[in-house]
C-alpha cells in the first residue's frame, strides 16, 4: 500500500551528502533471513508500500523503487543493462520488494550511509571492498508542505527555496540551539544575540524575525510536529523549549505560504520529532569544556511493528563565558505510538524547565576593556513548559488519508532583571533634589510632648467667659470699703480681675455670680447676640480669658505653655474631638498629601468657623495647614455644654536651628518636604549632577541613598489548545489537501518595578535601609505593578493546497487559507508612566516629630529630639497620588490606582492565496516562481500597548467657550514602557504581506548541487514600537516595509571532501515615514520642547523610506567543509560571515560618531548642558570559524572535539544605541560600582551583543549499531 505517510517516513531517511565512511556489507541477495534480530536497515525498509511494476528492464524497476521508498539506489550501468526484472504488484514491505527484484540476478544490495549500492554477489575469495563505476539513481526527498503530515512533495515540485537540515546534521553540528544551527547551515539566516545567551537569540530569516524577546515584531511561524510554538503573548519563540536531540528534520519554507497560517510573513520553520518506528536506536552524548559547560543528551527508541516508543532528554548547565551568567536547561520528550496496516496514533509529551541568564549588551568602552564583564546583572528568565499532543493518520484508501491532531500547551515565563536606573535624577524637566537619612543627627523639626501622651503639647482655651455688648470679658469686683460685689469689664489681663472672671456652665444659660451675700445673681451685663452661623438665633455672648494674649507673640505664634488655669495640656472636653486630633496627628503626612487639611477623612463632622454654634451643635476644627509653622496648629471644638474651645498646639520647633532646611520633594503625591542637602555655597545638591548645572549647584551628583538600579519582575502564564484535521489525496497528477484548524489561547501578564543599588561588580541588590528614605519602591514587596493583563485569542481556519502535475516536468501549485481571529483583552493599568516611573513614587514624612524629656530634668531641650527620620517615614499609598481633577479617572481613582480596564474585543479576517509553478526544464535544471499573500494579526501585547488617536473631549476652552478634543491615549495619560507598562486597547490593523520569488536549482555533476533565487516581500500596515511624543511610545501601524534579496548555494562532494557554501543578500528597509523615540541618536532633537501633552521633537528621529532596518546585515555567507582523513577520523570547518549592520536606535541611518549637541532642558533659549560624545551606530562585519573533529573508537563509540571561534575573533551580532552610565568622570562623582552620578558625563555608545570567545569542548558519543551484515540465502 502506497500512502503519503509511508512516503514521508521514507523522506525522513532520504539520502544526503556526508563525509562519513560506511562499511559496505551485503544486505539482501535472494531471500532474507527473517530470524535475525531487527537491524537499523530492517527498520529503514520496513515500511509497507503498494507497488505495481510491469516486467521490464531492471534499471527501470530500480529507479521506480527508489522514488517509492525514498532511498538513493546506486549501481554500475553495465551490471544491470542485460537484466530483466519480474512484474511486481501488491502491498509489501520495501525490503521484500527489493529482494524480489534482485532474485536470480546474481546481484545484492549494500548499504552505505542511507544509499543502496547494487553489486555482484562476490565469491568467498573475492575482496570485500570493490571499486565500481556507478550510476546513481537519486531518491527524491519528500517535504510535508503543511503543519500536518499527509501530503509530500519533492523539492522539484515546491515553488520556493525550501532548505532542510537532517537529524544526522543536527547531531554532528553539536549546536546548542536551533538559531545557532540555522545560522551555520542555511541561506539568508542571521542571529542577533541581544540577550547574550545561546538559547535566547533572535533568528533573522530574509529580514524577518523569530525572537524570544517580548515586543519584537515577529514574522516567522515556528512549528513542532504541527503545533505552532510562537507563544500567544507577543508571538515570541522560546528556543530553549525545543529539544534538538528529539528532532528528525528541520525544514525552512520561504515566503508567505498561507498553508502555515497566521504570522507567516517571511517564512515558516517546520520541525518534526523522531519516532520509535524509525528503528531501534540508543544514542547518548556527554559534552564538557569551556565556560563550565556540561551537557548530557540521550535518546532511545524502538518498536515491535505495532507499538513504538521514543524518549529523549537534554540536560545542560554552564557558568557562561561572561561573569555572573549561569544557565541550565532541562528538556524531556517522549512519544508513544501504535500502528496497524492503515492507521497510526501517537501521543507525545514535552517538558522543559529552564533557567537562563542573559545579561544583555555591553557598551563598546567596556568591550574594549574586557568583553567578559557585564553591564548589569542579573537578567534571569525561568521558562517552564508542559505540552501534550495526540495525533493520528488513517489511510482510508491507497490514495486518500486523513491526518489530525489535538494539543494542550501550558507555559510560564518568569523574569527578573536588574538594569541601570537611568532616571535616578528625575526627569529632564523635574529634577530630584538630594536628601539624607543620616541616623546620627536630627533631621526634622521637633515639638514638645512633656506629658508623653503621644501628641504635641497644647493650650486648650474655653470660650466660656461672659461678655458684654462690646465682647469684653466680665469679672466680679469687690468694693474695698463696702464689700459690695459688682460686675464689670476686665480689660487688663495683668489686673487681678483676671482671677475673678465669670464663667458660664451652659452655653444657652446666662452666666451667674455670687454676690456679697453668697447669693446667685444673673450677670445682667451679659447680652444676647446673633449667632455667627447666620441662623438668626440669639445666643448669650461669651468670650475667652483675656490672659490668652499673654501666650502669643508676633502674628500669633504659640510660644509657651499657658499660665491660664486648666489650659495647658488640659483634658480635651470632647471625646470625639480628642479622637479627631489624635487621628489627624498620627496621619498628618497622608492628610496633607490628599489636601485633607482639616481632618475630613477621619469620619468626623466637617469643620466650621462658627464659634457660636447657635443651637449648640458640636463643631470641630483642626487646621493641619499650620502644623510645624510659627503660627501653630489652630483647632476648635464645641464641648458637651455647648462652649467653643480654641485648641492651640505649641508648634514652635524646640530644635529650631539644629535640623537642616526642609526642601520640596519631587514626586507623586508629595506635598511634604525632605531634609535637603546643600553645597558650601548654599545651593541645593541634586541626585543627578546634570540638574545642578541648571540650578547653579555643584555638578557632582549625590551618592548617598541614590538608587542606581531598577528591577523589573514579570510573569507570563499562557495556555494554548487546539485541534486540526486534514484530508489528503495523493493521486498521480494531483496532490490535494483540505484542512481546518481551531486554536485558542489564554494569557495573563503581571509586572512590577522597584529600586536598589549596583555593587562593585554591577550586580543589583536591594537594601531599603540604605536607599533614600523617599523612595517607596524599595523592595520586591513594595514594587509597583504598572499593568496587569489577561486576554484570550481564538483563530479558526480552513485551507487547501493543490499541486497539479500535468506532465512529468511541470507542477502548478495553488493554495489558500481563510482565517477568522477574535482577540479579547483586559488591561488593568495605571497612569504613572505619563508622569515618570517608580523613581517618582515617594514616601511621606510624619513631621514634626515629638520630643520628650529624655533626661527627666523636667524640661525639654533641643537635645531631647530624636535622631534620623526612620520612625517618621510613611510608606506611599496610591490614595495619596491626588494631583487635581485632570489626573482623576471617571471612576474617581487617581493615577497610581490600578484601573480595571474594559474588556475589549477585536475581530480580524483574512483570505491569503498563493500561486506557484515549477518546471523541470532539463534533467539537472529546475525553475520555479511563486506569489503568495500572508497576514499577521496584532498580538495581545501590541493591542494592549497601542496608540489610540481617536479624539475625545478634554475641556471647554476658557477663551472661545468651545469644546477641546485631544487624542484618547493622551487624555487618559497612558503610555507604554516595555516591559513594565501598557496602555489602552485601540484597534490595530493586521499586517499584510505580499511575497514574490523566482529561482532555479539543479546539479552541475552527480555530486555538485546548486541553487539561486531572488525574492521580495512587501508588508503593509507593519507594526513597530514608535514614539508619538518625547516620552511616550506605543505599538503603531507605521505603513510599509520591504524585504528583498538574493540567495545562492552550492554543495557537493569531491573525493573525501564534502562542502556547502551559502550566500544571502538581504535588503530590509522601511518604506514609510514615521517618528521614533531614540534620544541617544546624534540626529535626535536636543531641545526640550514638549508641551503639556508631551508633544514635541525632543529625543525623536524621523525614519524615512529607504532607511535600512537594524540588525539585518546586507551580506551573509556561511561555509561548511568536512574531510575524511581515514575511515575512522574526520575533520570539519565551518565559517559564518556577516557584513556590517545598523543597530537599534539608528533606524534613520543618520547617527554619527563624535561630539554630541548639548541638551537644552528648559527650551531653546535656556541654559545648555554639555554632554559626552557618541559612538558609532553600526555593528562591524565579521567572519567566525569553527573547527571540529571526530574519531570512531569503535563502531559505537565516537570521541569528538570542537573549537568554536577558532581564531578568537571579537565580534558583535547585535547592538543598540545608549549611554554608558559607568563613563569616566568629567564632573560627576563616581560610586563603588563605577556609576557616574552626572548623567551629562555618560558617553554615547553602541551597546553590543558580543559573541563568545574561543572555546573548546570534547564529546564522547555512543550510538547503538545493529548488526550490519545480514546473512543471505541464495
PDB file of C-alpha atoms in Angstrom, residues 475-477 489-501 546-547:
ATOM      1  CA  UNK A 475     -15.441  89.763  86.082  1.00  0.00           C
ATOM      2  CA  UNK A 476     -16.550  90.466  89.627  1.00  0.00           C
ATOM      3  CA  UNK A 477     -15.207  93.441  91.527  1.00  0.00           C
ATOM      4  CA  UNK A 489     -15.367  94.522  82.181  1.00  0.00           C
ATOM      5  CA  UNK A 490     -11.915  93.076  82.815  1.00  0.00           C
ATOM      6  CA  UNK A 491      -9.822  94.842  80.217  1.00  0.00           C
ATOM      7  CA  UNK A 492      -6.302  94.348  81.545  1.00  0.00           C
ATOM      8  CA  UNK A 493      -5.127  90.748  81.588  1.00  0.00           C
ATOM      9  CA  UNK A 494      -2.485  91.775  84.092  1.00  0.00           C
ATOM     10  CA  UNK A 495      -5.109  93.053  86.515  1.00  0.00           C
ATOM     11  CA  UNK A 496      -6.247  90.883  89.356  1.00  0.00           C
ATOM     12  CA  UNK A 497      -9.711  90.859  87.831  1.00  0.00           C
ATOM     13  CA  UNK A 498      -8.456  88.095  85.554  1.00  0.00           C
ATOM     14  CA  UNK A 499      -8.550  85.899  88.617  1.00  0.00           C
ATOM     15  CA  UNK A 500     -12.270  86.681  89.089  1.00  0.00           C
ATOM     16  CA  UNK A 501     -13.677  86.105  85.625  1.00  0.00           C
ATOM     17  CA  UNK A 546      -8.186  87.932  78.414  1.00  0.00           C
ATOM     18  CA  UNK A 547      -4.884  86.405  79.524  1.00  0.00           C
TER      19      UNK A 547
END
